[in-house]
Tab-separated table of C-alpha atoms in Angstrom:
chain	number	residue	atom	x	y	z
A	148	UNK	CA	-197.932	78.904	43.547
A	149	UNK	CA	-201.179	77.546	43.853
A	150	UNK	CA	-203.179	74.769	42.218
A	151	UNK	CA	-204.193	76.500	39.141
A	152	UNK	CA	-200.543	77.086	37.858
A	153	UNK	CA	-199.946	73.468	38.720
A	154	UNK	CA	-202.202	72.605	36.178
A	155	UNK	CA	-200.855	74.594	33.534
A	156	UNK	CA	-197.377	73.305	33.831
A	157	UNK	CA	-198.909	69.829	33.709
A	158	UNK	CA	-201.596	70.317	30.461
A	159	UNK	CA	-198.748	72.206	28.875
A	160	UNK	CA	-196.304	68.768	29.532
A	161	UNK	CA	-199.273	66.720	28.140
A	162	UNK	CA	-199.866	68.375	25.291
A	163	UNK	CA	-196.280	69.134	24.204
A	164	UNK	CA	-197.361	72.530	23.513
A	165	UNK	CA	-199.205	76.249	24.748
A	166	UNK	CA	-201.629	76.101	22.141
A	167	UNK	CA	-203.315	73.210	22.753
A	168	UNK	CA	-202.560	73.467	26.685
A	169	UNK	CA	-204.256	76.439	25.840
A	170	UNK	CA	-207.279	74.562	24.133
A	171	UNK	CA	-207.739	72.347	26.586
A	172	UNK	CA	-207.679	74.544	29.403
A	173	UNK	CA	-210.397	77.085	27.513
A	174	UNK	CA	-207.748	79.801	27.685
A	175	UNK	CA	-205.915	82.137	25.040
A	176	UNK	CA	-202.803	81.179	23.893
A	177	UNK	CA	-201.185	84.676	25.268
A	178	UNK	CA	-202.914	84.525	28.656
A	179	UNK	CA	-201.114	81.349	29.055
A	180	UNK	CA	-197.974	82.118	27.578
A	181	UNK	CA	-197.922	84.998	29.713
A	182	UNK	CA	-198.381	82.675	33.199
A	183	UNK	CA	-195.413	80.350	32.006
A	184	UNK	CA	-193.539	83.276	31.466
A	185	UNK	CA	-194.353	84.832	34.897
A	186	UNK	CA	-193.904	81.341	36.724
A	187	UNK	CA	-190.405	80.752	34.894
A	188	UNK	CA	-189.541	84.035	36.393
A	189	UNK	CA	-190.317	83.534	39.300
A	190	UNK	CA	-188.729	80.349	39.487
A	191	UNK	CA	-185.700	81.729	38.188
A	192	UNK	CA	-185.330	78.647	35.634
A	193	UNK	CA	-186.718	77.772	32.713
A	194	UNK	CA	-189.560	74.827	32.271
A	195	UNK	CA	-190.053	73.727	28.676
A	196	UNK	CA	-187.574	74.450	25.801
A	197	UNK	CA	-188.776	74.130	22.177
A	198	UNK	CA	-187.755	71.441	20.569
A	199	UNK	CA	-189.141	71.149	16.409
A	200	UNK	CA	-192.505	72.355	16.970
A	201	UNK	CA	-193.294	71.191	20.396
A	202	UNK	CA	-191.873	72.201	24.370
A	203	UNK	CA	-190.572	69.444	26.075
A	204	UNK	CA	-189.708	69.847	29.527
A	205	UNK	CA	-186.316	70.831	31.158
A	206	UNK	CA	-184.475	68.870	34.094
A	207	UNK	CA	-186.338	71.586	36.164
A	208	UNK	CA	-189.125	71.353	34.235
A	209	UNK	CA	-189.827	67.710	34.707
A	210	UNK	CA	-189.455	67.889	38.512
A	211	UNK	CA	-191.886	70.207	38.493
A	212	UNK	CA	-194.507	68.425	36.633
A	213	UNK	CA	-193.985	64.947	38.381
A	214	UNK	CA	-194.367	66.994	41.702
A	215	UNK	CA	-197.234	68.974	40.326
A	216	UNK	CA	-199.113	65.518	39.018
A	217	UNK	CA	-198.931	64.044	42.810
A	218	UNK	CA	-200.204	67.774	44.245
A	219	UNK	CA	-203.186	67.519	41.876
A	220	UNK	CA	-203.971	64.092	42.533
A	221	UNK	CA	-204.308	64.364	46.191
A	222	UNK	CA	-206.287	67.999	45.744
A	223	UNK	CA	-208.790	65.977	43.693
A	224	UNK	CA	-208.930	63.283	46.462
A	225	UNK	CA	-209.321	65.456	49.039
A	226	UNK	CA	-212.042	67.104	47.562
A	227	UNK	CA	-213.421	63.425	46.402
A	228	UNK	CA	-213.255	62.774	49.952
A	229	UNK	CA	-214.747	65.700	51.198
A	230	UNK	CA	-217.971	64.909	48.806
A	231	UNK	CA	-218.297	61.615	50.668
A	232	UNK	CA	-218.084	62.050	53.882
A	233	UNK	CA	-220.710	65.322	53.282
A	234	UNK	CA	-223.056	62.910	51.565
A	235	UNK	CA	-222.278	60.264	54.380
A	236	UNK	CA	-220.542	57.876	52.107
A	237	UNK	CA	-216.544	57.909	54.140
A	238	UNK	CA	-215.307	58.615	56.964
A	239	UNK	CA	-215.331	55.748	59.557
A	240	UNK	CA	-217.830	55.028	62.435
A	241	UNK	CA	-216.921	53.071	65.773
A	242	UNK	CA	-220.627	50.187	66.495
A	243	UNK	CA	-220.813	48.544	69.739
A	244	UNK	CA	-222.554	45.859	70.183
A	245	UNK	CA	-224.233	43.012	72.606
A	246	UNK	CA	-223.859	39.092	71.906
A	247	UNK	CA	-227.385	39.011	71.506
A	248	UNK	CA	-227.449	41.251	68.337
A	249	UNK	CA	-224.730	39.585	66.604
A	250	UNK	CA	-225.481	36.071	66.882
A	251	UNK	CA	-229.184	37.375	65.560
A	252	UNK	CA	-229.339	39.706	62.224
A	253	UNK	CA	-226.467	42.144	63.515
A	254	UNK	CA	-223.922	39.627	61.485
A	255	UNK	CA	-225.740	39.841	58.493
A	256	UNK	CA	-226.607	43.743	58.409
A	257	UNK	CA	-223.036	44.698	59.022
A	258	UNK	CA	-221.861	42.799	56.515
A	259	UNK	CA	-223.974	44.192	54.117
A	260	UNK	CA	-223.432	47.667	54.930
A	261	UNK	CA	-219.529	46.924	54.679
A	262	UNK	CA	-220.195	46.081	51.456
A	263	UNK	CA	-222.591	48.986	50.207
A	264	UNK	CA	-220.087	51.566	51.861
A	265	UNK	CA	-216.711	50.519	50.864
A	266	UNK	CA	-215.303	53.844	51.876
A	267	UNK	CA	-216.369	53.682	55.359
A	268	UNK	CA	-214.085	52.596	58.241
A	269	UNK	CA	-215.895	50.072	60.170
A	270	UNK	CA	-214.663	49.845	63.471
A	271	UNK	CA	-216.576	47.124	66.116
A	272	UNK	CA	-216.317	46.505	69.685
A	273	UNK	CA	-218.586	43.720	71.976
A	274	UNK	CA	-219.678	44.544	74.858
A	275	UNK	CA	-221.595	42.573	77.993
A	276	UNK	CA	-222.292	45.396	79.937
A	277	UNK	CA	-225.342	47.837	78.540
A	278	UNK	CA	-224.535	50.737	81.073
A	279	UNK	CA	-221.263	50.877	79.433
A	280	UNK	CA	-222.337	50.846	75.796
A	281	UNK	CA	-224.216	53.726	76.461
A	282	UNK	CA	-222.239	55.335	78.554
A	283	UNK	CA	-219.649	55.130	75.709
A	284	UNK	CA	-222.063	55.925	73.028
A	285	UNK	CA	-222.371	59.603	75.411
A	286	UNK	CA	-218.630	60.163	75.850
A	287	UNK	CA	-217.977	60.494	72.177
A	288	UNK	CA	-216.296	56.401	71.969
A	289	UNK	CA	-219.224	54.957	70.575
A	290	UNK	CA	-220.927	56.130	67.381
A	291	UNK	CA	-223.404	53.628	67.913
A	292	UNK	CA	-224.473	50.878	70.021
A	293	UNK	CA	-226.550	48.014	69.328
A	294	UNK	CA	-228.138	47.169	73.116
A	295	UNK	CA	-231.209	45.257	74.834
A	296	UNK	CA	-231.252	47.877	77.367
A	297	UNK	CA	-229.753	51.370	76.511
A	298	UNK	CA	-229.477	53.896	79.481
A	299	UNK	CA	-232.247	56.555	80.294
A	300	UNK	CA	-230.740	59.648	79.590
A	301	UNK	CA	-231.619	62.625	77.660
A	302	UNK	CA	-228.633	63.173	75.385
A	303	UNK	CA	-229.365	59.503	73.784
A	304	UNK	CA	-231.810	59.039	70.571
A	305	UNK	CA	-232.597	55.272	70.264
A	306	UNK	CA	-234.886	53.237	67.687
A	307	UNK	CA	-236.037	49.529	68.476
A	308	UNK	CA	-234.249	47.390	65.580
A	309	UNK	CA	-235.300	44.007	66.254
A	310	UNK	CA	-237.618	41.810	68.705
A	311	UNK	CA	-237.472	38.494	70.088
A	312	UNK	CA	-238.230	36.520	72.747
A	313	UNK	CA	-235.959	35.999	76.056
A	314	UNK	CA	-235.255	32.451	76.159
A	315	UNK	CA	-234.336	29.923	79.197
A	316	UNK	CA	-231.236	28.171	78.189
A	317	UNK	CA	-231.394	24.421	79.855
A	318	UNK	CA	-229.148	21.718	80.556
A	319	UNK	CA	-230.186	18.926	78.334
A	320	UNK	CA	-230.681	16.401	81.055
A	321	UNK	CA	-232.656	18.262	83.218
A	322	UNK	CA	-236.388	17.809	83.163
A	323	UNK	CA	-237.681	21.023	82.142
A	324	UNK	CA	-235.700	20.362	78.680
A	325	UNK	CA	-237.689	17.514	77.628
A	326	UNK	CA	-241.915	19.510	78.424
A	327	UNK	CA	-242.214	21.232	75.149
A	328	UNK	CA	-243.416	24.447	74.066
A	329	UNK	CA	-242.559	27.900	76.218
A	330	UNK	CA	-241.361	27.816	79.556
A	331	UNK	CA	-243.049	29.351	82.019
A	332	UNK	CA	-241.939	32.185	83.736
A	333	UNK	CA	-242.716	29.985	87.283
A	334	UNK	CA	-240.043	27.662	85.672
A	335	UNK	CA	-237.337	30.273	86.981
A	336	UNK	CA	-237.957	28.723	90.629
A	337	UNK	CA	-237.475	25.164	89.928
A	338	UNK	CA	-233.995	25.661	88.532
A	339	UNK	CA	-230.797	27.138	89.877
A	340	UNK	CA	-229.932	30.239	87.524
A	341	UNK	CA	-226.813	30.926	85.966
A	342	UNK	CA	-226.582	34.677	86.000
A	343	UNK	CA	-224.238	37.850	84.921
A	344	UNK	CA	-222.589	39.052	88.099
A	345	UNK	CA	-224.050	42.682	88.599
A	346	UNK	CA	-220.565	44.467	88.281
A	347	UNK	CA	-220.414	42.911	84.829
A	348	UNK	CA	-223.924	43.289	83.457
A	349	UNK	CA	-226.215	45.011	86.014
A	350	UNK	CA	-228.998	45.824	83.366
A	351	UNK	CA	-228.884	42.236	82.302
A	352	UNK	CA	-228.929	40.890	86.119
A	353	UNK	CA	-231.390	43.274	86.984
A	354	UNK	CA	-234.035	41.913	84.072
A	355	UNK	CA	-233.583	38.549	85.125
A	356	UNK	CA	-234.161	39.659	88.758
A	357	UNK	CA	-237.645	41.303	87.605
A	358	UNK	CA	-238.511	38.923	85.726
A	359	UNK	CA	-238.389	36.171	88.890
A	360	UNK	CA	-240.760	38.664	90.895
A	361	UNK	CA	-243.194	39.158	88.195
A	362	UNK	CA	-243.640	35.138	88.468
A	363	UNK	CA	-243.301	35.408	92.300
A	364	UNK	CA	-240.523	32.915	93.104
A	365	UNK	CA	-237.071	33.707	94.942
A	366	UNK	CA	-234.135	32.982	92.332
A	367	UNK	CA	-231.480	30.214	93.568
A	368	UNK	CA	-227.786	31.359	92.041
A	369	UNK	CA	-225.967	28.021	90.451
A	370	UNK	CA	-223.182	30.234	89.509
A	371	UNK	CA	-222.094	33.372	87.800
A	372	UNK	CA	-220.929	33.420	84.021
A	373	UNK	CA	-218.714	36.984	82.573
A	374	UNK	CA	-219.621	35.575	78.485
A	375	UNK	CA	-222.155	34.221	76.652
A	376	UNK	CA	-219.677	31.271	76.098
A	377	UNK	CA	-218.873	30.443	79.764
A	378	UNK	CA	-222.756	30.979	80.711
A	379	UNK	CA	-223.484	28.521	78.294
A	380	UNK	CA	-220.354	25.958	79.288
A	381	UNK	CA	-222.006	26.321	83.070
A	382	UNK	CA	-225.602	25.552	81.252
A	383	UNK	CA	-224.140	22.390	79.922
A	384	UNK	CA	-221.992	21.696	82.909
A	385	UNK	CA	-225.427	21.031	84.785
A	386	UNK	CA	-224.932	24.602	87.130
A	387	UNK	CA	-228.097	25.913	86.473
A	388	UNK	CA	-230.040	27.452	83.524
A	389	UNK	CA	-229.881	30.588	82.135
A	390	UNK	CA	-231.915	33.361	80.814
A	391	UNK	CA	-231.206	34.935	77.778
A	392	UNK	CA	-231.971	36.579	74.036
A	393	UNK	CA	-233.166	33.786	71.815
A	394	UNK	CA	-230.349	34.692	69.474
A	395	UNK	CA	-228.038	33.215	71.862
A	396	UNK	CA	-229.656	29.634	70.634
A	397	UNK	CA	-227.687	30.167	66.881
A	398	UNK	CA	-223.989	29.089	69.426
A	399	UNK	CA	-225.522	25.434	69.502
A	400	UNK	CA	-224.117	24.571	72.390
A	401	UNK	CA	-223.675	20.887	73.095
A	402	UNK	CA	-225.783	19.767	76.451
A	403	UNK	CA	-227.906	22.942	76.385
A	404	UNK	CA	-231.587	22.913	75.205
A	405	UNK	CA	-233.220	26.173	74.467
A	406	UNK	CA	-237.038	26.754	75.644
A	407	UNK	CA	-238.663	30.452	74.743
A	408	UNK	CA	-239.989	32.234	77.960
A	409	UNK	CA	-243.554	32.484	77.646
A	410	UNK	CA	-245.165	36.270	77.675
A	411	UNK	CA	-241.033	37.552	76.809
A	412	UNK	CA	-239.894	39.977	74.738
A	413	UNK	CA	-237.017	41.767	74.358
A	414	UNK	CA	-235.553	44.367	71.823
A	415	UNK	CA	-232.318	45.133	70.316
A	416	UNK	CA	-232.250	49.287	70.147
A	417	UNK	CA	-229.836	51.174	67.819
A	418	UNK	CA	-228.774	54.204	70.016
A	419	UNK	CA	-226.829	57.068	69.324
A	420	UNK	CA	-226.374	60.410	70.479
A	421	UNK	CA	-229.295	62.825	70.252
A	422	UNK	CA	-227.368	66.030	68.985
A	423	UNK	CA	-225.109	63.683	66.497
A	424	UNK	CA	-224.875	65.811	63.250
A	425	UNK	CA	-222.681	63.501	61.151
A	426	UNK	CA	-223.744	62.644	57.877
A	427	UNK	CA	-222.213	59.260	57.927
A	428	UNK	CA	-224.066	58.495	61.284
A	429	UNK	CA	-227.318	59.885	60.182
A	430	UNK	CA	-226.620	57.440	56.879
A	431	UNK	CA	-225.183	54.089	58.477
A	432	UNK	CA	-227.892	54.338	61.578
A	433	UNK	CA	-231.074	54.904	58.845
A	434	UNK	CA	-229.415	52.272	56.325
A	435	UNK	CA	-228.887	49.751	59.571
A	436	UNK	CA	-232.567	50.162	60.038
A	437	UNK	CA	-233.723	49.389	56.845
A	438	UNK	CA	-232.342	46.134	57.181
A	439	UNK	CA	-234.706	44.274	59.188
């Protein structure tokens, strides 16, 4: 039995009669007549009996066409969703992303998106280490990732999304919070630095490393922070200051002043991988750029 003579037994249920089942499926009355006759047979039961001048379904009958009305429903939505996800409109797609991109416009954009693509499955995870974005981005875990610092490789396609400046997060009684304008980058020797341990972050504690050699001072560890939010509680807590993506400044964090980095810059990258032929993908990555 396949869909089509599901759909008979149903229009003929509807309309109470072959004739206008008949009508309404654009068929003769006798090619129909003929299927119900056929699919009664080969059923072994009858389906409709006549009843004044209309069918009406038997006990067999009226399984059948409560069964048949489920079938059909789900072969439309299958097909519904196979329409979507072809035009990139379902399906679901897996983001990771850095602290840095949602406490900037990342918030906003995917809440907009969730929005304008109700049938997509939206699945986020943060991450604090960059290698590992990527890496999972590669390894099929990761549709895309939203990263300061994607991985090198080949087999990744990225797009810069969004600049700002890297920022030195103070404590608020130390003097260097109260000079205004940009800090220097010479400002990273005359301050302890709270930094990402390498195991956690190593593009992240590798920038900061650069960064104090392009302004030729040696960097003085105050301690080592594994989240934005402990970096930050250190910050305050007078270990040191920190360097980080201006976003980070939107946590307000009690006894921390923000000062810009002078001559920084940093992007956030949407990266994905190159030989990705997913509709959805190709629509949610374009659609995330548009954004900003």
């Amino acid at each position: 039995m396949d869909l089509r003579m599901l759909g008979y037994v149903v229009a003929i249920a509807e309309e109470g009669s072959v004739s206008g089942a008949a009508r309404r499926l654009r068929l003769t009355q006798p090619t129909l007549s003929r299927q119900l006759r056929e699919l009664e047979r080969r059923l072994g039961t009858e389906l409709f009996v006549r009843e004044g001048r209309g069918l009406t379904p038997t006990a067999a009958g009226k399984a059948l066409v409560k069964r048949a009305s489920v079938v059909l429903a789900e072969a439309e939505a299958a097909l519904e969703d196979v329409r979507l996800a072809a035009q990139g409109l379902a399906g679901r797609v897996t983001v990771t992303f850095a602290g840095s991109g949602i406490n900037g416009p990342l918030g906003g954009a995917l809440g907009r998106l969730r929005r304008e693509l109700p049938r997509v499955e939206l699945r986020l995870e943060e991450s604090f280490n960059d290698a590992e974005m990527s890496d999972g981005v590669l390894d099929g875990r990761f549709d895309i990732a939203v990263q300061r610092l994607p991985s090198r490789d080949a087999r990744l396609a990225t797009r810069p999304w969004w600049n700002q400046p890297l920022t030195l997060f103070l404590p608020s009684a130390h003097p260097l919070a109260h000079v205004p304008g940009p800090a220097p980058l010479a400002a990273l020797g005359q301050i302890p630095l709270v930094v990402w341990p390498r195991e956690v972050s190593p593009h992240s504690h590798d920038e900061i490393l650069a960064l104090c050699d392009q302004a030729g001072v040696v960097p003085r560890t105050g301690a080592q922070g594994r989240s934005v939010q402990t970096v930050l509680a250190l910050v305050a807590a007078g270990f040191g200051g920190a360097v980080m993506a201006d976003s980070h400044r939107a946590l307000r964090r009690v006894g921390v002043t923000p000062r810009p980095l002078a001559g920084t810059n940093t992007t956030l990258y949407l990266v994905w991988r190159a030989d990705d032929a997913n509709p959805l993908v190709h629509r949610f990555r374009d659609t995330l750029a548009a954004l900003t």
